[in-house]
mmCIF file of C-alpha atoms in Angstrom:
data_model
loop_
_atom_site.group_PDB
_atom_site.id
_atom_site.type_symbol
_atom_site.label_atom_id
_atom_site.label_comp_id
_atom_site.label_asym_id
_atom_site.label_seq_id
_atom_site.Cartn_x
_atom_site.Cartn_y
_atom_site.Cartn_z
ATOM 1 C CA UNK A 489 357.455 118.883 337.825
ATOM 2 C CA UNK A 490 356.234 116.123 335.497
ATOM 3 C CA UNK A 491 355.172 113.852 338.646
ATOM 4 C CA UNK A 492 353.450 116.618 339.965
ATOM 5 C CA UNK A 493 351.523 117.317 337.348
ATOM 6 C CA UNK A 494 350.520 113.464 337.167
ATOM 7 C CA UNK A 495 350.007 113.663 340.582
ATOM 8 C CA UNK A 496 347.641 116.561 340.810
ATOM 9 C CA UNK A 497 345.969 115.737 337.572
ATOM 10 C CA UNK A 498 346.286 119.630 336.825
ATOM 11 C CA UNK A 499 347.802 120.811 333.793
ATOM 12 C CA UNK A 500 351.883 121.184 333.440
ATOM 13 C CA UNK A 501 351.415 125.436 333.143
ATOM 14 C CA UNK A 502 348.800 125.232 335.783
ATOM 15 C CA UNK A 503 351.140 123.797 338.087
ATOM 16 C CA UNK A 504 354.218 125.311 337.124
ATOM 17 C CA UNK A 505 352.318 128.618 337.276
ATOM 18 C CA UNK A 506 350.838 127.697 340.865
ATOM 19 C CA UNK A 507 354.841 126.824 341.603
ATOM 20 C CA UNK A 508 355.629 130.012 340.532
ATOM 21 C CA UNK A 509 353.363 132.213 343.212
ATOM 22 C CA UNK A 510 354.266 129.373 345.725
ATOM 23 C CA UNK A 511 357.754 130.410 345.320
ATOM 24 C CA UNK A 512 357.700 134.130 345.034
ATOM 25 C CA UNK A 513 355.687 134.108 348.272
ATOM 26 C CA UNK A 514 358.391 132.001 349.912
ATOM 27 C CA UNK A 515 355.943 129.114 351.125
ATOM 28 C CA UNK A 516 358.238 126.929 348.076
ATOM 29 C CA UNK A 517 361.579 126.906 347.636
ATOM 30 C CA UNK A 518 362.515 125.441 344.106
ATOM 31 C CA UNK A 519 366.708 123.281 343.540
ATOM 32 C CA UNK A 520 367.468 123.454 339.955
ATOM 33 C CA UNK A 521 369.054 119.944 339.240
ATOM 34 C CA UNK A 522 369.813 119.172 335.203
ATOM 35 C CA UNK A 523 366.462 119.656 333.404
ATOM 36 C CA UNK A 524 364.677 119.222 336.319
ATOM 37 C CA UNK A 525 363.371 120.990 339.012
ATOM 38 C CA UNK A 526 362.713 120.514 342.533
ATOM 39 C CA UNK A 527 360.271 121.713 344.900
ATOM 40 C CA UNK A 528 360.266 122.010 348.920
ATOM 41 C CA UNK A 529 357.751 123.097 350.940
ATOM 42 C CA UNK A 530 358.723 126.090 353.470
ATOM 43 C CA UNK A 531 356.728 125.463 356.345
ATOM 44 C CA UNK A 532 357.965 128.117 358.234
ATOM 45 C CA UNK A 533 357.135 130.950 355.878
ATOM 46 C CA UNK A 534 353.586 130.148 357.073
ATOM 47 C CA UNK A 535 354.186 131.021 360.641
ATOM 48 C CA UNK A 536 353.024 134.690 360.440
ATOM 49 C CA UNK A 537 349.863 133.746 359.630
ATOM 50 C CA UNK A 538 349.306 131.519 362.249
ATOM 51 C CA UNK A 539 348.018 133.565 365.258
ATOM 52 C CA UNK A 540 346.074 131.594 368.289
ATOM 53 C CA UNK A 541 342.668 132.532 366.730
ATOM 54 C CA UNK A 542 343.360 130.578 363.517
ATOM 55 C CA UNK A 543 344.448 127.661 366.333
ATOM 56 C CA UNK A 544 341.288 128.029 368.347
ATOM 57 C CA UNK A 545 338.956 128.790 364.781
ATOM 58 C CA UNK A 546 339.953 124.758 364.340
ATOM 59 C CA UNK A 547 339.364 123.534 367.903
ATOM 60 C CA UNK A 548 335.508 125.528 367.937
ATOM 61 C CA UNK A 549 334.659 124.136 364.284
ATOM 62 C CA UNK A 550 335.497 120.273 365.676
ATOM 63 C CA UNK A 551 333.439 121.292 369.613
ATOM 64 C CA UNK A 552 330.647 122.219 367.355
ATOM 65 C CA UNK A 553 330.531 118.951 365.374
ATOM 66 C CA UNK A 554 330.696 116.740 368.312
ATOM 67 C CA UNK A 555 327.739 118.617 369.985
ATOM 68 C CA UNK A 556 325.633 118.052 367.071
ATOM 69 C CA UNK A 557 326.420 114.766 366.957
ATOM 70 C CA UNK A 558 325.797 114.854 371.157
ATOM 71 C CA UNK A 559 322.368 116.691 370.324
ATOM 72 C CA UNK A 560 321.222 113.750 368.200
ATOM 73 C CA UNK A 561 321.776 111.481 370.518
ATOM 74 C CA UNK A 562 320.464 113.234 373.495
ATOM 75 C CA UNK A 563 316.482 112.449 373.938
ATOM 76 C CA UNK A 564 316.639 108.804 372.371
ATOM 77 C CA UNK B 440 352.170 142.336 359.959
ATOM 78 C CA UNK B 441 352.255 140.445 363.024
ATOM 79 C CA UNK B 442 353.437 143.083 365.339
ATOM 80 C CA UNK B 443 353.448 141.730 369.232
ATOM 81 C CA UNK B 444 350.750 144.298 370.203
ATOM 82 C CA UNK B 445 347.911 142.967 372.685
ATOM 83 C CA UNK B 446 345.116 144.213 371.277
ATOM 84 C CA UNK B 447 341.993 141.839 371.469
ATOM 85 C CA UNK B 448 341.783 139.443 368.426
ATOM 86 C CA UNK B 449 338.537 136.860 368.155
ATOM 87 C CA UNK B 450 337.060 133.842 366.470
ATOM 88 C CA UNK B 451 333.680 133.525 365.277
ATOM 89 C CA UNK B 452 331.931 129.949 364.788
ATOM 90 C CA UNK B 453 328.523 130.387 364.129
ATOM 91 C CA UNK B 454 326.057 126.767 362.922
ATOM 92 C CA UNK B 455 322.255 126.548 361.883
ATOM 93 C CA UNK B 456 321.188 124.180 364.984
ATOM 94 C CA UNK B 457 318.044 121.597 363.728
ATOM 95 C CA UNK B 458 317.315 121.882 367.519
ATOM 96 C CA UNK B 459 315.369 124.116 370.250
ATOM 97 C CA UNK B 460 317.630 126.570 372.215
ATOM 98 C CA UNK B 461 316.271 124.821 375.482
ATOM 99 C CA UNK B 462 317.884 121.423 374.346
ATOM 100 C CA UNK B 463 321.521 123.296 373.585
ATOM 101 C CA UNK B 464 321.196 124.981 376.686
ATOM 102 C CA UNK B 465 321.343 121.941 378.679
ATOM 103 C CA UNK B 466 323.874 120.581 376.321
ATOM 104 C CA UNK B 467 326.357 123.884 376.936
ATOM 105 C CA UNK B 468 325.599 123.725 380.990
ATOM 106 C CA UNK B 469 325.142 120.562 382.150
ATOM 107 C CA UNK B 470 328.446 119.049 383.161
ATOM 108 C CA UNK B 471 328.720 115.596 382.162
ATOM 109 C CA UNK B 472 327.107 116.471 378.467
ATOM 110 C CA UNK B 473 330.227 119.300 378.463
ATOM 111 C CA UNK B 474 332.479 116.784 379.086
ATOM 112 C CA UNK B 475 331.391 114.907 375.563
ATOM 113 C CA UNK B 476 331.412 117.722 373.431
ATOM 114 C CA UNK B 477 334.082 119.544 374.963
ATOM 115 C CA UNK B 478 335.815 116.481 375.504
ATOM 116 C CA UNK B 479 337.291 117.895 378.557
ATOM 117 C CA UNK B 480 336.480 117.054 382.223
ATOM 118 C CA UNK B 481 334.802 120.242 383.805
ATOM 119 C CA UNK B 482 333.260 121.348 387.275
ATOM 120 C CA UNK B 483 330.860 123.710 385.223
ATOM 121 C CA UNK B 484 327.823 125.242 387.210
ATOM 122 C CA UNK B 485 326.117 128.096 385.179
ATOM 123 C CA UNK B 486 325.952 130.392 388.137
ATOM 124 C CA UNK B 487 327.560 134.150 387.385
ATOM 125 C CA UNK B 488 330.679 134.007 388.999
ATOM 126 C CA UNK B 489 331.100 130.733 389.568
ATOM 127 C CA UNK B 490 335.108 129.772 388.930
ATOM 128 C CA UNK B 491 335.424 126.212 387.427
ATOM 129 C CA UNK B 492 338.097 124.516 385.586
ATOM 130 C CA UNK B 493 338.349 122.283 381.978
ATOM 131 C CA UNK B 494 341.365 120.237 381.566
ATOM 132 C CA UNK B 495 342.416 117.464 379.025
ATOM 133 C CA UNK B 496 345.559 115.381 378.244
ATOM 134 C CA UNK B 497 346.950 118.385 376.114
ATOM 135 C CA UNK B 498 346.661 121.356 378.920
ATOM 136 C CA UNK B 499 343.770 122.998 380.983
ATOM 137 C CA UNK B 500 341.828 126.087 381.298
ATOM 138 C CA UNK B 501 340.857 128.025 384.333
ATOM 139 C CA UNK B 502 337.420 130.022 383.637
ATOM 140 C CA UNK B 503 334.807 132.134 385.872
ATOM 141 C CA UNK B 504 330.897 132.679 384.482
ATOM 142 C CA UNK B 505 330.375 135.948 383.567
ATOM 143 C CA UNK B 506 326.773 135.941 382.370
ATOM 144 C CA UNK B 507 323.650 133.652 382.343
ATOM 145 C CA UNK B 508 320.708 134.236 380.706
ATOM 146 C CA UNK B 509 319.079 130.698 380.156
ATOM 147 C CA UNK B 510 318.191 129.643 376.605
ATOM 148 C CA UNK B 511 319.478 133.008 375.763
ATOM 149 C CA UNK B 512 323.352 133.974 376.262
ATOM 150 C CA UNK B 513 326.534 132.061 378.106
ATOM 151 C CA UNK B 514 329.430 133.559 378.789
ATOM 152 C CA UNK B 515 332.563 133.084 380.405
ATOM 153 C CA UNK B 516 336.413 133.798 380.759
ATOM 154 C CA UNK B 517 338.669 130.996 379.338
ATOM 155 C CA UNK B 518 342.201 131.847 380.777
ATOM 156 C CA UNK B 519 345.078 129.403 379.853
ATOM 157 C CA UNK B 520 348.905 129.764 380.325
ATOM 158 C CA UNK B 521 349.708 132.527 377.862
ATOM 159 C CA UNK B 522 345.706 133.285 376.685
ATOM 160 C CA UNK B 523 343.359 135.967 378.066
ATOM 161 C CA UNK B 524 339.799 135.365 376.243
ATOM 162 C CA UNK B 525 336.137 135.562 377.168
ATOM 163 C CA UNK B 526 334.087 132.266 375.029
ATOM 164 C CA UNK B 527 330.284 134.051 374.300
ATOM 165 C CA UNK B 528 327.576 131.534 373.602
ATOM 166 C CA UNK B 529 324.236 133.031 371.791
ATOM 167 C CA UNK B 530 321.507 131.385 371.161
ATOM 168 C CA UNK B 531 319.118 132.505 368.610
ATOM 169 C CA UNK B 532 315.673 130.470 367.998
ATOM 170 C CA UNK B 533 314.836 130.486 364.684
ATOM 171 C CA UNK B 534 311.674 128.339 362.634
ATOM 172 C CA UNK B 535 314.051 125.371 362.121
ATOM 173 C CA UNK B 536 315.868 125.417 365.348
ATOM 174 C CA UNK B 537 318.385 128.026 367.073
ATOM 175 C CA UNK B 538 321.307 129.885 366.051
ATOM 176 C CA UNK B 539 324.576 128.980 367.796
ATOM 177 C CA UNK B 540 327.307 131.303 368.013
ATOM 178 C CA UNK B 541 330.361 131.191 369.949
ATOM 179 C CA UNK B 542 332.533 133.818 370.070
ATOM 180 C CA UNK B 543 336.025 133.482 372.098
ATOM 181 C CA UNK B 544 337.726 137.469 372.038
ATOM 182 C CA UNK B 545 340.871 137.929 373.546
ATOM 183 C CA UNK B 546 344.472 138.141 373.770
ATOM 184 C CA UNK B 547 347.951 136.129 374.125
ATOM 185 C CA UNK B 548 350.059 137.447 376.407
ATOM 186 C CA UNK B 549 353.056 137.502 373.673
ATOM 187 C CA UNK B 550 350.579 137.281 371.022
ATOM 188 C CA UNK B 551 353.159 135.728 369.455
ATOM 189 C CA UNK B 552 352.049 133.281 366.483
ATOM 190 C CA UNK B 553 350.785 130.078 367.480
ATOM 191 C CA UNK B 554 353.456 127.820 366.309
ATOM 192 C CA UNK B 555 353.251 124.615 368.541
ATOM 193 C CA UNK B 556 350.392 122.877 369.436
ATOM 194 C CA UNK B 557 346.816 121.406 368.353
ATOM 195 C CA UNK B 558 346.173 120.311 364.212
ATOM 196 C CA UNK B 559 345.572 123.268 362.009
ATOM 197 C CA UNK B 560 344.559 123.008 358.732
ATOM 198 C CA UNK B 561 347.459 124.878 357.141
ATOM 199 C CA UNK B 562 349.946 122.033 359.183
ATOM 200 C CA UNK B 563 347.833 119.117 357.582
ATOM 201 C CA UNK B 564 347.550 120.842 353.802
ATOM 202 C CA UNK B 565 351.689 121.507 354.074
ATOM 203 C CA UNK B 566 352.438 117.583 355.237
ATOM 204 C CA UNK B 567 350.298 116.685 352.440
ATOM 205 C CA UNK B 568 352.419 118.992 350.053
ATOM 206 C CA UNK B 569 355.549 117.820 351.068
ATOM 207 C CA UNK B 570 354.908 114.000 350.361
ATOM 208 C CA UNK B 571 353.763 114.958 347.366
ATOM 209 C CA UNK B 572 356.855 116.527 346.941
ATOM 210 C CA UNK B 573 359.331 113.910 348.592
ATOM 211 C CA UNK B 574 357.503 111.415 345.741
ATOM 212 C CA UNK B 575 359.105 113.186 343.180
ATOM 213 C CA UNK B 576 362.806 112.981 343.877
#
């Protein structure tokens, strides 16, 4: 937890609290080892939310930046 | 919450264009500029009706024009292996350029999430996670 605080530069509750509604929602899966604590993500969990518009919302956002980039060049 | 129904599902991407509509018409129908944005090859001719195909390294699409209305409104049906949709272009003028909207509406045949496949934010954010994570054991 420690390094992860370090690592975020967040506060030690801030993170642990984050942790916490990582974990209840299932996207983090926490090993209790000694005092400390580890976290893995679970990528999986995520699935459900994935549906082909959220693949396609990422392919449209990157066509749009490379025909604004096309429109500036068009014309010279 | 993700029950296998087929019902119609779409994506929105809508930009402020610094540009007149007649400049990102030519830009959305002429082939060879498709192929830079689009970054797919493409036999694209905006006639209503017309079938023509986009394809890339990762798959290809097989689409027919469904409506012209220059400067105005684009649209046509973008069918791949397991996708139904119909991709709407609108252009809007406005005193600074045009509005651009795209709208692709349709539906997978399974409609099953979208595991596999093309970078999505959520994949890239997760990675990141999880060597933040590895670095601590």
């Amino acid at each position: 937890m420690g390094a992860l605080t370090a690592q975020a530069g967040v506060s030690q509750p801030a993170v642990s609290k984050h942790l916490g509604l990582l974990r209840q929602a299932g996207l983090v899966r926490d090993r209790h080892e000694g005092r400390q604590t580890h976290y893995s993500a679970q990528l999986g969990a995520l699935a459900p939310l994935m549906d082909w518009t959220s693949e396609m919302a990422g392919f449209w956002e990157a066509r749009f930046d490379h025909l604004e980039d096309l429109l500036k060049r068009m014309d010279q | 919450m993700n029950e296998t129904t087929t019902e119609t599902r779409s994506v929105v991407v809508e930009r402020e264009i610094p540009y007149p509509p007649e400049k990102i018409w030519r830009a959305l129908t002429q082939s060879h500029l498709i192929e830079e944005w689009l970054m797919m090859k493409n036999d694209f001719k905006p006639d209503k009706g017309r079938h023509f195909n986009l394809s890339a390294d990762w798959g290809a699409v097989d689409c027919q024009v469904q409506a012209v209305e220059p400067t105005k409104t684009l649209s046509y049906t973008w069918d791949t292996k397991d996708l139904r949709s119909v991709v709407t272009w609108t252009l809007t003028p406005t005193s600074t350029g045009t509005h651009l909207r795209m709208e692709q509406s349709g539906f997978r045949a399974d409609q099953r999430p979208y595991y596999q496949g093309a970078t999505v934010g959520w994949r890239k954010f997760f990675a990141n996670l999880e060597q933040v994570l590895a670095r601590l054991d």
